[in-house]
Each structure stands twice: as C-alpha cells, then as structure tokens.
Short mmCIF file of C-alpha atoms in Angstrom, two decimals:
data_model
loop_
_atom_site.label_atom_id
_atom_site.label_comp_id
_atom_site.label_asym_id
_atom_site.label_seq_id
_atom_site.Cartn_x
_atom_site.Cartn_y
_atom_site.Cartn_z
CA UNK A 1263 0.00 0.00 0.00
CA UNK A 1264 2.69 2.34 0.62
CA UNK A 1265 4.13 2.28 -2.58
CA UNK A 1266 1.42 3.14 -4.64
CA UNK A 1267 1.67 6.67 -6.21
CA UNK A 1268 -1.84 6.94 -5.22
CA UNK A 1269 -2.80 7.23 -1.44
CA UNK A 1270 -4.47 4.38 -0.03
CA UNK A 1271 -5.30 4.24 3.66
CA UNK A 1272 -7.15 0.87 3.60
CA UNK A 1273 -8.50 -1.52 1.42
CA UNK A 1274 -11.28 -4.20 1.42
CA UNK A 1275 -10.39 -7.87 2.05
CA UNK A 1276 -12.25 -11.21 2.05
CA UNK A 1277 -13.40 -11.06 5.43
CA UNK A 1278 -16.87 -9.92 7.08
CA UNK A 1279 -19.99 -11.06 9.62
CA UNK A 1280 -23.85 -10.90 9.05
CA UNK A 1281 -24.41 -8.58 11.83
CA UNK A 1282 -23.21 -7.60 15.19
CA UNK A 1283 -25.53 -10.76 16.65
CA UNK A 1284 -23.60 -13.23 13.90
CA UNK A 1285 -22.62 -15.96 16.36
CA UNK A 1286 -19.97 -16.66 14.36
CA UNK A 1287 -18.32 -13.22 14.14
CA UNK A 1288 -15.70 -12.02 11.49
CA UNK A 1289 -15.35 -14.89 8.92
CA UNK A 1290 -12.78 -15.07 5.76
CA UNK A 1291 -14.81 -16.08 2.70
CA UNK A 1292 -13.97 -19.63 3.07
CA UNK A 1293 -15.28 -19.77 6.28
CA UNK A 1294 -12.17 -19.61 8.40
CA UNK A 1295 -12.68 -17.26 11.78
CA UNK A 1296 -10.82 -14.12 11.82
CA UNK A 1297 -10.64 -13.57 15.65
CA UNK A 1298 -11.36 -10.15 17.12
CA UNK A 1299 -11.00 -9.84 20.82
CA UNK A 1300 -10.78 -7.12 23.07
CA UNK A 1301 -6.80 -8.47 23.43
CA UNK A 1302 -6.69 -8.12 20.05
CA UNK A 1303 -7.92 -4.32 19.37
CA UNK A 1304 -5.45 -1.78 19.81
CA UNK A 1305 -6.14 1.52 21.81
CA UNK A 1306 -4.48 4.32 18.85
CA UNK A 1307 -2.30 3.83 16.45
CA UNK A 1308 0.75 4.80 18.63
CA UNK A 1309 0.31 1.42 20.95
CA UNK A 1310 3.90 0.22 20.93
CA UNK A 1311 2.41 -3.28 21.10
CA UNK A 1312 1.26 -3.18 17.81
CA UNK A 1313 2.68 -6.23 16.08
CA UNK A 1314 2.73 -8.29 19.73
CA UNK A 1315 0.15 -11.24 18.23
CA UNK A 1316 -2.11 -11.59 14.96
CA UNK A 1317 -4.65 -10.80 14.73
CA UNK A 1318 -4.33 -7.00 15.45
CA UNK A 1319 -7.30 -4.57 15.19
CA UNK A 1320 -7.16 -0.83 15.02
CA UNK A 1321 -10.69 1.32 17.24
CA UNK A 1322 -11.80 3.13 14.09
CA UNK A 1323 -10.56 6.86 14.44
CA UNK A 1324 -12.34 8.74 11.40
CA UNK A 1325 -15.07 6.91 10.38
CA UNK A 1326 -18.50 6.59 12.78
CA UNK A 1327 -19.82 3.10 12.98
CA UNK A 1328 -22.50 1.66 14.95
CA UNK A 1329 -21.91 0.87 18.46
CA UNK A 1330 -21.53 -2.57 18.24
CA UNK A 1331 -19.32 -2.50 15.42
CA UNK A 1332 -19.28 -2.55 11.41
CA UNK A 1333 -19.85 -5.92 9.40
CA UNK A 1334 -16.86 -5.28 6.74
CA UNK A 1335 -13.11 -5.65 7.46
CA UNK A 1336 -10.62 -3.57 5.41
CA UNK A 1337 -6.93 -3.96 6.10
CA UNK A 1338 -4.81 -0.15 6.97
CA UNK A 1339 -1.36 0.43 7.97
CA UNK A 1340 -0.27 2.80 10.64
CA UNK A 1341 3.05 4.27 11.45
CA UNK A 1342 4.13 3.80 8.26
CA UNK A 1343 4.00 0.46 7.34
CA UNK A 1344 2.62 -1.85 10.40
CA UNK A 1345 -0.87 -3.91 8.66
CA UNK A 1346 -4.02 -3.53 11.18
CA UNK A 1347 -7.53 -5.12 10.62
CA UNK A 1348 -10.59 -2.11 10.33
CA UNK A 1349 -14.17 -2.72 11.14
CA UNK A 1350 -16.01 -0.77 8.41
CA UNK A 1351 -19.73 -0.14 7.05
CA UNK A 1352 -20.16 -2.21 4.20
CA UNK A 1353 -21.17 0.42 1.73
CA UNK A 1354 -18.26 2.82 1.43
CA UNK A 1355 -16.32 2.64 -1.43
CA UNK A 1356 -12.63 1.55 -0.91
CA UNK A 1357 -9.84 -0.34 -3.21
CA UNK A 1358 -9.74 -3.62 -2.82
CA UNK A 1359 -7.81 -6.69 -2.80
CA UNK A 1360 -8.05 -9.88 -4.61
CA UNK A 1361 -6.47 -13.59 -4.65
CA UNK A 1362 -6.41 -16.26 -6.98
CA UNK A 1363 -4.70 -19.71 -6.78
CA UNK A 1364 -1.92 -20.13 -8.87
CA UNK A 1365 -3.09 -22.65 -11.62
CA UNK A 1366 -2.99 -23.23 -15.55
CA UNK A 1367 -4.87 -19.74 -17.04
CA UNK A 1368 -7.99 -20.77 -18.89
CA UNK A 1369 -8.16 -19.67 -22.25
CA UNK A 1370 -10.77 -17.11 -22.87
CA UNK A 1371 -12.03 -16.58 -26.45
CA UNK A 1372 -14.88 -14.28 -26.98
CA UNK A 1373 -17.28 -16.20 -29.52
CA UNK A 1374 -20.10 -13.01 -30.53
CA UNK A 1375 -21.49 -9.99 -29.11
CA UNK A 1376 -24.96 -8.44 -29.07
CA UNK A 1377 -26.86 -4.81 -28.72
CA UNK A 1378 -29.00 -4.59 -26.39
CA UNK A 1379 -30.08 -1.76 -23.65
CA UNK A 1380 -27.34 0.87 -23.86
CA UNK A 1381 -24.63 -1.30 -24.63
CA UNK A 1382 -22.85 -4.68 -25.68
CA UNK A 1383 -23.53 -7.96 -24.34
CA UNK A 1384 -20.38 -10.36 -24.92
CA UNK A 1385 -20.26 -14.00 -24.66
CA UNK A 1386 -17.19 -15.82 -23.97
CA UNK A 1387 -15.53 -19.42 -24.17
CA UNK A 1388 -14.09 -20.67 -21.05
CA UNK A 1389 -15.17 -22.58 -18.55
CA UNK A 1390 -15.09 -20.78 -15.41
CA UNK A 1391 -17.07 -21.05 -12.31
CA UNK A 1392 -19.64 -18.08 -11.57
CA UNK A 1393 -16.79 -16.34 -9.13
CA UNK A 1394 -14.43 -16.50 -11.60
CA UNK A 1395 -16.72 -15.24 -14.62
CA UNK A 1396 -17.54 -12.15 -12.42
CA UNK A 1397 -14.19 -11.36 -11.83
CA UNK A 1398 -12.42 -12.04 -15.37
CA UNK A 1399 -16.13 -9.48 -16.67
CA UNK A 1400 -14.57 -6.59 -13.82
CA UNK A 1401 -10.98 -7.05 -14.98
CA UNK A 1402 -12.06 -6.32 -18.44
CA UNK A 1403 -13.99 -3.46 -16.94
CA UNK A 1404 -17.38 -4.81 -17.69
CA UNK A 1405 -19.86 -6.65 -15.10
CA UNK A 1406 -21.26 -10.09 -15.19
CA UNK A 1407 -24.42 -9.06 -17.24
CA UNK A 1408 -27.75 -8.39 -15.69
CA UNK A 1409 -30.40 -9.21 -18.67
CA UNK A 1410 -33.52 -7.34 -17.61
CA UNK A 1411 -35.94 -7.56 -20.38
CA UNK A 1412 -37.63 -10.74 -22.73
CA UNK A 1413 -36.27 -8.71 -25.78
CA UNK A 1414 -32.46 -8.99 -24.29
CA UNK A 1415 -33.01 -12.54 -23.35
CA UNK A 1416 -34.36 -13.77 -26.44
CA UNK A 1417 -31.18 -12.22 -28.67
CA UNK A 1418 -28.58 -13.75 -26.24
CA UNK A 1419 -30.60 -16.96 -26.58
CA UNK A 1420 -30.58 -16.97 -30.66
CA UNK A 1421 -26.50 -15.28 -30.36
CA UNK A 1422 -25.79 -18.62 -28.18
CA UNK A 1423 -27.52 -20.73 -30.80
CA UNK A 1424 -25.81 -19.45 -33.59
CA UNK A 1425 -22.31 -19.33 -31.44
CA UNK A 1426 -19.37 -22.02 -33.12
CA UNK A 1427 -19.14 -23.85 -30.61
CA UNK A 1428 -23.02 -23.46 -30.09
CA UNK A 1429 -23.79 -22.77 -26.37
CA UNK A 1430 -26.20 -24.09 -23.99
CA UNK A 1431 -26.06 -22.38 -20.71
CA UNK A 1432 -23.68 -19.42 -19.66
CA UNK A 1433 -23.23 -17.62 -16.54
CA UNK A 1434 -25.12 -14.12 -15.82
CA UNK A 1435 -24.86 -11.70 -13.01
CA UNK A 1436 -27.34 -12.90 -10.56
CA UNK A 1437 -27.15 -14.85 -7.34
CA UNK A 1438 -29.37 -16.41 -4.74
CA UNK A 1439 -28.73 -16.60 -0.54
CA UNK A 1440 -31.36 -17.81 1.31
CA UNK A 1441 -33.95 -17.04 -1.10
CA UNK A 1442 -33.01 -13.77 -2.20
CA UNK A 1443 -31.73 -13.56 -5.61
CA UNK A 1444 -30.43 -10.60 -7.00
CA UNK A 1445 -28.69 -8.97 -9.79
CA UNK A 1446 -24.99 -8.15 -8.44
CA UNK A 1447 -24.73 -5.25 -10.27
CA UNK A 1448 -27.53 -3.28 -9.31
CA UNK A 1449 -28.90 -5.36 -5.65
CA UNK A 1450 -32.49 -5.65 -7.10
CA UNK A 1451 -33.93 -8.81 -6.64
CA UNK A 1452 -35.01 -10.88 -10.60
CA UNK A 1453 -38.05 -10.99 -9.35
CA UNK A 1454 -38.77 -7.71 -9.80
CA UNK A 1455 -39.98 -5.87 -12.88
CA UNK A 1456 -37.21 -3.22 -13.87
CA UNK A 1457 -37.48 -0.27 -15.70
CA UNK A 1458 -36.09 -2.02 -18.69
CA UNK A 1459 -39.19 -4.69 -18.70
CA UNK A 1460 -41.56 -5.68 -21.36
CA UNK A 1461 -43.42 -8.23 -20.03
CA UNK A 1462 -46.18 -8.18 -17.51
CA UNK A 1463 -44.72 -8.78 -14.02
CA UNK A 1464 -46.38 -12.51 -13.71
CA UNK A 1465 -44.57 -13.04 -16.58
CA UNK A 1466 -40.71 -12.14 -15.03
CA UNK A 1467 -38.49 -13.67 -15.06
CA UNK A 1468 -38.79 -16.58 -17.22
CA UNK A 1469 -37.60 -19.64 -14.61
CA UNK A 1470 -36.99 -23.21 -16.08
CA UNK A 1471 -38.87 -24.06 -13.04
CA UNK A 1472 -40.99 -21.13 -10.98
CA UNK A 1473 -42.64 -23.44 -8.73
CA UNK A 1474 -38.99 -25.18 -7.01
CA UNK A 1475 -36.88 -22.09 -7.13
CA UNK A 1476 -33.70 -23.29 -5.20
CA UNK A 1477 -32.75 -21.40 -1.82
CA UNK A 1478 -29.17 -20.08 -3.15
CA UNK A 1479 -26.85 -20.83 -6.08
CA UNK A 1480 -26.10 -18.61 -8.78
CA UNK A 1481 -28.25 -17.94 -12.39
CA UNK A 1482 -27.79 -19.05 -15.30
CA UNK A 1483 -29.19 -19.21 -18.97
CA UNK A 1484 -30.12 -22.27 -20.38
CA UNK A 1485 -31.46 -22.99 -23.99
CA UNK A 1486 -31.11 -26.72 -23.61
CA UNK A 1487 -34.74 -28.56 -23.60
CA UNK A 1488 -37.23 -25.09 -24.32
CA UNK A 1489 -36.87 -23.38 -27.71
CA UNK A 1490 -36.87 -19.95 -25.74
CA UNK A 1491 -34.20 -19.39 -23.51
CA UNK A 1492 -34.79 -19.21 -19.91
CA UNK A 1493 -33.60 -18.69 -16.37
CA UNK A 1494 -32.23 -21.83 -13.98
CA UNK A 1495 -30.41 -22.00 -10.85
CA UNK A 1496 -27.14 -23.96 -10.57
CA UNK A 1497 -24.67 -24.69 -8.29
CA UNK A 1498 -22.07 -21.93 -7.98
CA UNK A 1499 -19.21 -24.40 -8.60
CA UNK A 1500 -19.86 -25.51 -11.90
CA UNK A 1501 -17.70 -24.54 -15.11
CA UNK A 1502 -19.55 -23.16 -18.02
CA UNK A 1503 -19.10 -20.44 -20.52
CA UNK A 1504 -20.19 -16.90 -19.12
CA UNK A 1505 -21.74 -13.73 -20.75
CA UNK A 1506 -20.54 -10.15 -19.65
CA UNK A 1507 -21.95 -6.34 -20.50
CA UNK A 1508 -20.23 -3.44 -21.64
CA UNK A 1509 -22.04 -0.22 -20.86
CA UNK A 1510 -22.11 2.26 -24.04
CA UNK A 1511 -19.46 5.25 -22.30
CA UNK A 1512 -21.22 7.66 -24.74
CA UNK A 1513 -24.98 6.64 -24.10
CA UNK A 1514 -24.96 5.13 -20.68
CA UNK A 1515 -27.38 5.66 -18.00
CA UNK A 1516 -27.10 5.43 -13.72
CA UNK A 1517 -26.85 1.70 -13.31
CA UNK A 1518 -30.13 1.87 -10.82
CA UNK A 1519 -32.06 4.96 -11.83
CA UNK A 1520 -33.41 7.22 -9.45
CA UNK A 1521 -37.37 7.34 -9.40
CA UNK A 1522 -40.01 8.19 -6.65
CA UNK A 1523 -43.41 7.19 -6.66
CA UNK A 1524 -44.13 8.00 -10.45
CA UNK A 1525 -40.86 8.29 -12.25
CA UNK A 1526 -37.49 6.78 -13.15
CA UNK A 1527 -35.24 9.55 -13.91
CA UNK A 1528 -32.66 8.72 -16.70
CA UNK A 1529 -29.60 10.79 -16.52
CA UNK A 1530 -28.36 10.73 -20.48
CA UNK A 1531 -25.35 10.69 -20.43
CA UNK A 1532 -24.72 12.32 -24.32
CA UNK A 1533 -24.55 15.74 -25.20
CA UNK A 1534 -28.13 17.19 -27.51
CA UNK A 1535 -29.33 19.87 -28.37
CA UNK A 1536 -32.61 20.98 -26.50
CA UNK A 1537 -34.88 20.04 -29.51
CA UNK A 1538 -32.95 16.74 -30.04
CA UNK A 1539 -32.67 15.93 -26.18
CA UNK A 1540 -36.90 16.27 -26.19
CA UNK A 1541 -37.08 13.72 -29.11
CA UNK A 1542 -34.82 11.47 -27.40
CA UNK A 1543 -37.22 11.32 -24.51
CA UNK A 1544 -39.87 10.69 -26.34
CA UNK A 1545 -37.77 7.21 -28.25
CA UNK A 1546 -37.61 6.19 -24.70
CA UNK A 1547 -41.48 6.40 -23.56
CA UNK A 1548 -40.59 9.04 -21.46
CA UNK A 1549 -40.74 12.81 -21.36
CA UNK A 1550 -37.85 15.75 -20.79
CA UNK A 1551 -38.04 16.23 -17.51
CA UNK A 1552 -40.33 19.06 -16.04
CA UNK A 1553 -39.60 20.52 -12.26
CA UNK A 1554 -43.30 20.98 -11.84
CA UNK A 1555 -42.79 20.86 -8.44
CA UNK A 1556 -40.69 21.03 -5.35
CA UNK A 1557 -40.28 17.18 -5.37
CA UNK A 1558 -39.56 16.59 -8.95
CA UNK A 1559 -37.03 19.51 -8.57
CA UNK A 1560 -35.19 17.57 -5.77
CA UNK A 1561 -34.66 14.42 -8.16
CA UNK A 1562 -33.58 16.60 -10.65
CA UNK A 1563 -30.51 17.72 -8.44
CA UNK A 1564 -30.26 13.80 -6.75
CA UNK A 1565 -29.58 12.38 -10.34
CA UNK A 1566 -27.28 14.98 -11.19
CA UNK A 1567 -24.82 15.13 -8.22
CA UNK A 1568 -25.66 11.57 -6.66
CA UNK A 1569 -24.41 8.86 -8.95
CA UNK A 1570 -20.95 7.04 -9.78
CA UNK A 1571 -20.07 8.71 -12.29
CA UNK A 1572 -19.24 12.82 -12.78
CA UNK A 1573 -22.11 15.27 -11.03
CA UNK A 1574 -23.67 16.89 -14.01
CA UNK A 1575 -23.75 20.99 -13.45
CA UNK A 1576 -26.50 21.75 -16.27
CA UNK A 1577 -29.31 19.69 -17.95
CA UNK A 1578 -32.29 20.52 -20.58
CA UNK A 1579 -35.28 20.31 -18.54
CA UNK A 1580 -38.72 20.81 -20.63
CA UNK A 1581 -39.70 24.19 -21.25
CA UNK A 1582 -39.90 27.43 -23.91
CA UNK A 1583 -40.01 30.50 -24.25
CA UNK A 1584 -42.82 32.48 -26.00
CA UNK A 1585 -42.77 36.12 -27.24
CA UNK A 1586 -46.22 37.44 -28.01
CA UNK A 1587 -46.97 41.49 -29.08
CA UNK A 1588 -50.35 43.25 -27.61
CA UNK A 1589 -52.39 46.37 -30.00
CA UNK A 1590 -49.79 48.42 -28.33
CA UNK A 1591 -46.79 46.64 -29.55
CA UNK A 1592 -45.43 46.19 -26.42
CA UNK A 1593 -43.36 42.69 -26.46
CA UNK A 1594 -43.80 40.35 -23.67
CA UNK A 1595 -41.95 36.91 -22.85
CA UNK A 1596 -44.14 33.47 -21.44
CA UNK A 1597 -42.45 30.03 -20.46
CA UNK A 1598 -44.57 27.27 -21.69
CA UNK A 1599 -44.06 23.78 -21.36
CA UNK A 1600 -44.86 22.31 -23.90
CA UNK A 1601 -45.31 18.59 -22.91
CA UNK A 1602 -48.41 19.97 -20.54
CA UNK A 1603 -48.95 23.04 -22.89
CA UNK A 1604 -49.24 24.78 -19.50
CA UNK A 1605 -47.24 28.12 -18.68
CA UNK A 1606 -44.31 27.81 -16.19
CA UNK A 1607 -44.56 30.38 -13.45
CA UNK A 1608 -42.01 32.93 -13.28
CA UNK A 1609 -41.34 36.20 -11.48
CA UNK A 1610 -43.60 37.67 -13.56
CA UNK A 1611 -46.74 35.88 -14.14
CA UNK A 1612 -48.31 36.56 -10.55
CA UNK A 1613 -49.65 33.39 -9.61
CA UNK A 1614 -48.93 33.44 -6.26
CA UNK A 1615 -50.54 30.10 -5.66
CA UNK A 1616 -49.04 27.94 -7.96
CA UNK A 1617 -45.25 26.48 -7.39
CA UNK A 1618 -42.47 28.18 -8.91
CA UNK A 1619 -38.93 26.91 -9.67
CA UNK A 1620 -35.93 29.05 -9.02
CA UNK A 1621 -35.43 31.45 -11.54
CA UNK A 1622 -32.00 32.96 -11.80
CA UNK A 1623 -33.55 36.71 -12.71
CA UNK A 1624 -36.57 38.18 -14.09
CA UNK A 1625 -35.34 39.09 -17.38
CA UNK A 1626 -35.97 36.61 -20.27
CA UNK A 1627 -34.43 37.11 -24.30
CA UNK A 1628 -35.69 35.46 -27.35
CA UNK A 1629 -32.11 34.63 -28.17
CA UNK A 1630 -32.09 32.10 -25.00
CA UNK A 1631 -35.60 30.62 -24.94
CA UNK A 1632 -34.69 26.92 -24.09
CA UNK A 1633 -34.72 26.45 -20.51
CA UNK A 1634 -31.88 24.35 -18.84
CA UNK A 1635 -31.19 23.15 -15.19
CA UNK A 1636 -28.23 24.27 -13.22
CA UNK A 1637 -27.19 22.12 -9.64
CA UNK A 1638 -25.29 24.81 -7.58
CA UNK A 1639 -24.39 22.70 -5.09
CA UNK A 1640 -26.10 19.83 -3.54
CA UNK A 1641 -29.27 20.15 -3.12
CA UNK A 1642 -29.60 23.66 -4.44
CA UNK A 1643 -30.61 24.55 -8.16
CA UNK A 1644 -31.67 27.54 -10.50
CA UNK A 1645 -33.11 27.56 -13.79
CA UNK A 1646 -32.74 29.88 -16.97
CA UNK A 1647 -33.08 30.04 -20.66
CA UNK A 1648 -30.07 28.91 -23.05
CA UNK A 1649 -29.91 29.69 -27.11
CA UNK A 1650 -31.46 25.97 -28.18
CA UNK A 1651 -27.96 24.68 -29.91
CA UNK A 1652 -26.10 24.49 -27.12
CA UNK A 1653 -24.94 20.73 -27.09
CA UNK A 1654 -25.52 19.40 -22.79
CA UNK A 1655 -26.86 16.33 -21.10
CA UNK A 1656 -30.07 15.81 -20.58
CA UNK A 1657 -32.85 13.85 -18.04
CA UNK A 1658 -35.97 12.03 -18.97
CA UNK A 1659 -38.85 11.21 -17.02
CA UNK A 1660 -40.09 7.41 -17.69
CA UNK A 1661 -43.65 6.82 -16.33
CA UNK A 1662 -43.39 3.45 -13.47
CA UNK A 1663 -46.27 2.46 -15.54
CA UNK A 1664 -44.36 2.46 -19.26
CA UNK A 1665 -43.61 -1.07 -19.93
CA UNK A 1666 -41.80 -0.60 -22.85
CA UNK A 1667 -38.07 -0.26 -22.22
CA UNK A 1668 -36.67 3.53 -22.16
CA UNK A 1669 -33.36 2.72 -23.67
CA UNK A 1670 -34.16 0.55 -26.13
CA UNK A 1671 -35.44 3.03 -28.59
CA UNK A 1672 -32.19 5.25 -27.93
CA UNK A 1673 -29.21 2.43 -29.26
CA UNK A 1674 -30.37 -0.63 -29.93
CA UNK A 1675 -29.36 -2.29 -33.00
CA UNK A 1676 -31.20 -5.69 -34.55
CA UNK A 1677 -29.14 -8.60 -34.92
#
C-alpha cells in the first residue's frame, strides 16, 4: 500500500460477519474465523504493542460506525507500514484486494457480441465457475451481465444458438442466498420488474422451473430442452461459458435509476441539443423532464450530483419561451411547457398560488428561450433560458407504468 503513487489508507479484504448478533463473528470467505477480541484491538495507532500477536485490530478513528461494530473488514497500515484489521460499514467505497490460486490460465475466447439496452452484451468461451466469470467481466472493466428484459433474453438466446461452438447455458450476473436472488450489479432482486421490462410482471423472469426455485446458487441461462431461452439456478461451482456487459461510455445511464413514486429519472449521459434531447425522450417512452414541483425539482438535483459517475452541473429540462406582441406593440416573454402546454410560473406571471422553480432573474431574451437546469451545489438549483444549440446532457422522465423499455429506442441495433 505504501508504494502506490496513489494514497491508499485501507482496502477491502475477504473477510466480514452478518451482523453484530452473527454468532460466528468475522469470517474469511472460506469460512475460516478471523478472531477479534478485546486483546486483540489496539487503543491508537501509537500502541507500541502493535505487532505483539495476529490478529491485530485498530478502534476506528475517522469513520463513525454503529456501536456494536461494522460488518466489513478492510486492512490499513499505521506508522508507516505496520498492517491492522478495520471494522467498516459495508457500503463505502474503498480499493480492494483480490487472490487467486496459482493454476494453468484458462483460455478465454470471446465467440459473438450483441446490442442490447445501452450497450454490448459479450459471450465468452471458457469454462469458469460463476466467481471466476464475475471477476475475469470486472478485470475487463465490464460486469457479469444483468439481462432485464424478454427482448435482451431472447437475442442472447438466438446469439448462443448461432455461437461455433453453439452454447447451452452461460453464466449471468445474478445470485441467490437464502432465497433472495439478486442482480450483483444493481442489488435488485429478478423478481422484480425493472425499468427495462416488457413483459407483464407474472410473466418475469422466465424460470426453467418457478414453482422449485432453489434457496441459493447462482443464475444461469439455459437454452437446452425449451426453444426460448430461460432462467435456472445452478450450483455456484460448476464450469460453463459466461456472458458479460459493456455499458455504451457515450450513451450510458445510472446503473439503478433514481425514481419516486411515479418516475425513473434517466440521466443521459450524451450531449443534444434541447430540440434533439426532447425527441430522445420521447424514443424512450418518457418525457424531458419538467420541475413541476418542489419534489420533482429535488430528483432533478439527486440524479445529477448523486451517482458514480461525474455530477452533471447543467441539464435541458422541458420548457420554452414564447414572445407574443399586444395592440400596443409592447413585447412580452411566457415560459410554456410544452409537454403539458401549460405556462411555467415565473417572477412575472403573478400566480402566487401555484409552485415556482428558481429562476436565476426576471429578465428573459428570445435569443435564450430553451430552458436548462443548473445544480449549484447539492441540493440547491436555479433555472434559466439557453440559445437551443447548445450541445448538454439531458434527463428524462419514464412513467413506473411504461412497460416498454426507455433505452431501447435510444441504441439498440437488430441482430
């Protein structure tokens, strides 16, 4: 760690506990006990007993934890160089470290690939185990592929048909523990209907068997007795081929959109112009975006400074300006929106009733009558018109209702 040229104070290992009542306390992934005593946890960093026994445990210093602990160990090193064990929440975001058994290296060959969603879906030749698929799709910085709609399943199905050598099963990025099975990549369970689905929710997902759905394993598709393909648990273990997804870098979306009660919100990641941003919404069953309200506004800024990737600083959000001349000539200026055709209050309208969004000033000018979205900070935004040709990013509202899926119409190719 200390001779990275990037600073690293700790990084994950393969060692954690359910909870702070787990019985069994800190285990290593193969089920080995990583003892943590109150002999073994160190008062500060400046204990000159610090390498008197292993295990050695570090009181967490920076970070707040629950009182009875965190569930995730990461490995630091104080004064220097001296390795201590860290008790962390599970969901922060540190490097981490891997191991592998040294062995032959399977030969990987990547047989076809296939648009769907926002991306590529690849499927490779080598028999790994679902562990090992999921880590060769991270090294080759893609993810073990989630396939959330008929329409993705069904091409992968005919692409593993048509494969030389012709496949019939291969890996995909779901697991099951205890019951729960879930897509790794973005925690939801496959049982539930995404915001990529085309089917009714009865009819997801498409199990070999839906009425003895095994307790854990991990997922796989199979195309080996049905002439569709469909879903089927199998031991972890086994070695089959494996399919992994590349996200489009110039088209991709948050990997788990935001949404509230009525909407996903679909950061676009690609840079339109206002007229060309509100068509893309519409290829997607979904609208450009339309702060109608306090709420809305607040998932506006959330999907703009809240995800993995960049914040975003300035969005088209729905809305134009309108110019209209009275007997008198005198010019006045409206914003309309013009998926509700109703007028967005300003400083100037006088509805004092109705919501208004934060309007950076009261003057408006025909040569910016597109109005964009700026976050200030984090929770904080302000709105104003832009000339229409100026190329930004973009957000669309998708209806929870809209079963069609949002991205499909935005970059997928037939095959």
């Amino acid at each position: 760690m200390q001779r990275f040229y990037v600073a690293i104070e700790s990084v994950w290992i393969g060692a954690r506990r359910d909870s702070a009542d787990d019985p069994e306390g800190y285990r290593w992934s193969h089920g080995v006990e990583l003892r943590r005593t109150a002999a073994d946890v160190l008062p500060n960093e400046m204990d000159a007993n610090l390498q008197r026994h292993y295990p050695m445990w570090l009181n967490r210093t920076r970070i707040p934890v629950p009182e009875g602990g965190a569930d995730c160990v990461a490995l630091e090193r104080v004064n220097h160089d001296k390795p201590v064990f860290l008790d962390l929440p599970c969901l922060l975001e540190r490097p981490f470290v891997c191991e592998k058994e040294a062995h032959s290296q399977v030969r990987v060959q990547e047989l076809k690939s296939v648009r769907c969603r926002a991306g590529l879906y690849r499927l490779f030749d080598g028999r790994m185990d679902w562990h090992q698929a999921a880590a060769y799709c991270v090294i080759k910085k893609m993810t073990l592929a989630n396939v959330p709609s008929m329409k993705c399943l069904k091409k992968l199905g005919l692409t593993m048909l048509k494969a030389r050598p012709s496949i019939e099963s291969a890996w995909v990025g779901a697991k099951g523990v205890l019951g729960q099975w879930t897509w790794i990549d973005t925690g939801l369970s496959i049982f539930t209907s995404s915001v990529y689905s085309d089917v009714s929710a009865g009819e997801w997902p498409p199990m070999r068997d839906s009425s003895t759905i095994k307790q854990s394993g991990c997922l796989q598709i199979d195309r080996h007795e049905t002439k569709s393909p469909v879903f089927m648990e199998a031991r972890c273990e086994r070695k089959m081929q494996f399919i992994c997804y590349q996200g489009s870098p110039g088209l991709r979306t948050t990997v788990l959109p935001p949404s509230d009660d009525n909407y996903y919100y679909i950061l676009v990641r690609q840079s339109f112009y206002w007229q060309h941003a509100f068509e893309n919404c519409k290829k997607m069953n979904g609208t450009l975006a339309s702060v109608e309200n306090n709420d809305v506004l607040i998932q506006l800024l959330l999907a703009m400074g809240e995800n993995k990737d960049e914040p975003v600083e300035h969005i088209w959000i729905s809305g134009r300006l309108n110019m209209t001349k009275d007997a008198s000539e005198s010019v006045s200026y409206a914003w309309w929106n013009p998926i509700s055709g109703k007028r967005i209050v300003d400083p100037k309208s006088g509805d004092v009733m109705a919501y208004m969004p934060p309007w950076l000033d009261e003057e408006f000018t025909v040569d910016s009558p597109c109005l964009n979205l700026d976050r200030q900070d984090h929770l904080n935004g302000v709105i104003y018109g832009l000339p229409c040709d100026t190329p930004q990013y973009s957000i669309c509202m998708i209806e929870k209702s809209t079963k069609a899926g949002p991205t499909d119409a935005l970059s997928e190719d037939s095959t």
